[in-house]
Coordinates of C-alpha atoms in Angstrom, one line a residue:
M24 CA -4.1 7.2 9.9
T25 CA -1.2 5.8 8.1
L26 CA 0.7 3.0 8.9
L27 CA 4.1 4.7 6.8
A28 CA 6.5 6.9 8.8
G29 CA 9.6 8.2 8.5
G30 CA 11.6 7.8 5.6
F31 CA 8.9 5.3 3.6
A32 CA 6.5 8.1 4.3
S33 CA 9.1 10.5 2.4
L34 CA 9.3 8.5 -0.9
M35 CA 5.9 8.9 -1.3
R36 CA 6.2 11.8 -3.5
D37 CA 3.5 10.7 -6.5
S38 CA -0.7 10.5 -6.8
V39 CA -2.9 8.7 -8.9
T40 CA -6.7 8.0 -8.5
L41 CA -8.2 5.4 -6.8
A42 CA -11.7 4.4 -8.2
P43 CA -13.1 1.6 -6.4
Y44 CA -14.6 -1.5 -8.2
A45 CA -18.7 -1.6 -7.0
S46 CA -20.7 -4.2 -9.6
Q47 CA -20.8 -5.2 -13.1
A48 CA -23.2 -4.4 -15.2
A49 CA -25.6 -6.6 -17.1
Y50 CA -23.6 -6.9 -20.0
G51 CA -20.3 -7.2 -18.7
E52 CA -18.9 -3.6 -17.7
P53 CA -17.1 -2.4 -14.5
S54 CA -18.8 0.1 -12.5
Y55 CA -16.9 2.3 -10.1
G56 CA -17.4 3.8 -7.1
T57 CA -16.1 7.6 -5.7
P58 CA -12.7 8.3 -7.1
Q59 CA -9.8 9.3 -4.2
T60 CA -6.8 10.7 -4.8
L61 CA -3.9 9.1 -3.0
R62 CA -0.3 9.7 -2.3
V63 CA 2.1 6.5 -3.2
R64 CA 5.0 6.5 -5.1
V65 CA 4.7 5.1 -8.2
V66 CA 7.8 3.0 -10.3
L67 CA 8.0 3.1 -14.4
R68 CA 9.9 0.3 -14.7
A69 CA 9.3 -3.0 -16.6
A70 CA 8.8 -6.5 -15.1
R71 CA 7.2 -9.6 -15.6
V72 CA 4.5 -10.9 -12.7
V73 CA 2.4 -13.9 -12.2
N74 CA -1.3 -12.0 -12.2
H75 CA -4.3 -13.4 -10.0
V76 CA -5.0 -16.2 -12.5
G77 CA -1.7 -17.8 -12.3
E78 CA -0.9 -15.9 -16.1
E79 CA 2.8 -14.3 -16.8
R80 CA 2.5 -10.8 -18.3
M81 CA 4.4 -7.3 -18.4
S82 CA 4.4 -4.9 -16.1
R83 CA 5.0 -1.2 -17.1
C84 CA 4.7 0.4 -13.1
V85 CA 5.0 -1.0 -9.7
I86 CA 2.8 1.5 -7.5
Y87 CA 3.6 1.4 -3.4
V88 CA 0.6 2.0 -1.8
D89 CA 0.2 2.7 2.4
G90 CA -1.5 -0.9 3.6
T91 CA -4.7 1.3 5.3
V92 CA -6.2 1.1 1.7
A93 CA -7.9 -1.3 1.0
L94 CA -7.4 -2.3 -2.7
D95 CA -9.0 -4.8 -5.1
I96 CA -7.4 -6.5 -8.1
R97 CA -10.9 -5.0 -9.9
D98 CA -10.1 -1.4 -8.8
R99 CA -9.2 1.3 -11.4
L100 CA -5.7 3.5 -10.9
T101 CA -5.3 6.6 -13.4
L102 CA -2.1 8.1 -12.9
A103 CA -0.9 11.7 -12.8
D104 CA -0.5 11.7 -16.7
G105 CA -4.7 10.1 -17.2
T106 CA -3.2 6.4 -17.8
T107 CA -5.0 3.9 -16.5
S108 CA -3.9 0.1 -17.0
P109 CA -4.9 -2.7 -15.3
I110 CA -4.1 -3.9 -11.8
L111 CA -2.3 -7.8 -12.4
R112 CA -1.2 -7.8 -9.2
I113 CA -1.3 -7.0 -5.3
A114 CA 1.4 -7.8 -2.9
S115 CA 0.6 -6.8 0.5
H116 CA 3.5 -6.6 3.0
R117 CA 3.8 -6.3 6.6
D118 CA 5.6 -5.1 9.3
H119 CA 8.0 -6.8 12.2
H120 CA 4.4 -6.5 14.3
G121 CA 2.8 -8.1 11.9
L122 CA 0.9 -5.2 11.1
L123 CA -0.2 -4.1 7.2
H124 CA 2.6 -2.4 6.0
H125 CA 2.3 -1.0 2.6
H126 CA 1.1 -2.8 -0.9
K127 CA 2.8 -3.1 -4.0
V128 CA 0.8 -2.8 -7.1
Y129 CA 2.0 -3.6 -10.4
C130 CA 0.1 -2.8 -13.7

């Protein structure tokens, strides 16, 4: 069940494919679980972000994802046009009840 309701859910008109990180092979290549298609909002805009290790990087898009979706910085997101880029940062936002409402994923 989604936590998004009303106006915010109506903004989720895009889709991405999420392949959850599963493990790392012996030579360091990541392996992924079964991909799933998510209804999201993709905003293409460049922005400077600080990634999970404290380095400043340029993000080319922000993806708004429902808060019920479990995300990991090592997951692979594929945009509708087939492009993938590493997840630089995940910012999780809560509603006024303290429940996880949505994630902003910078990639």
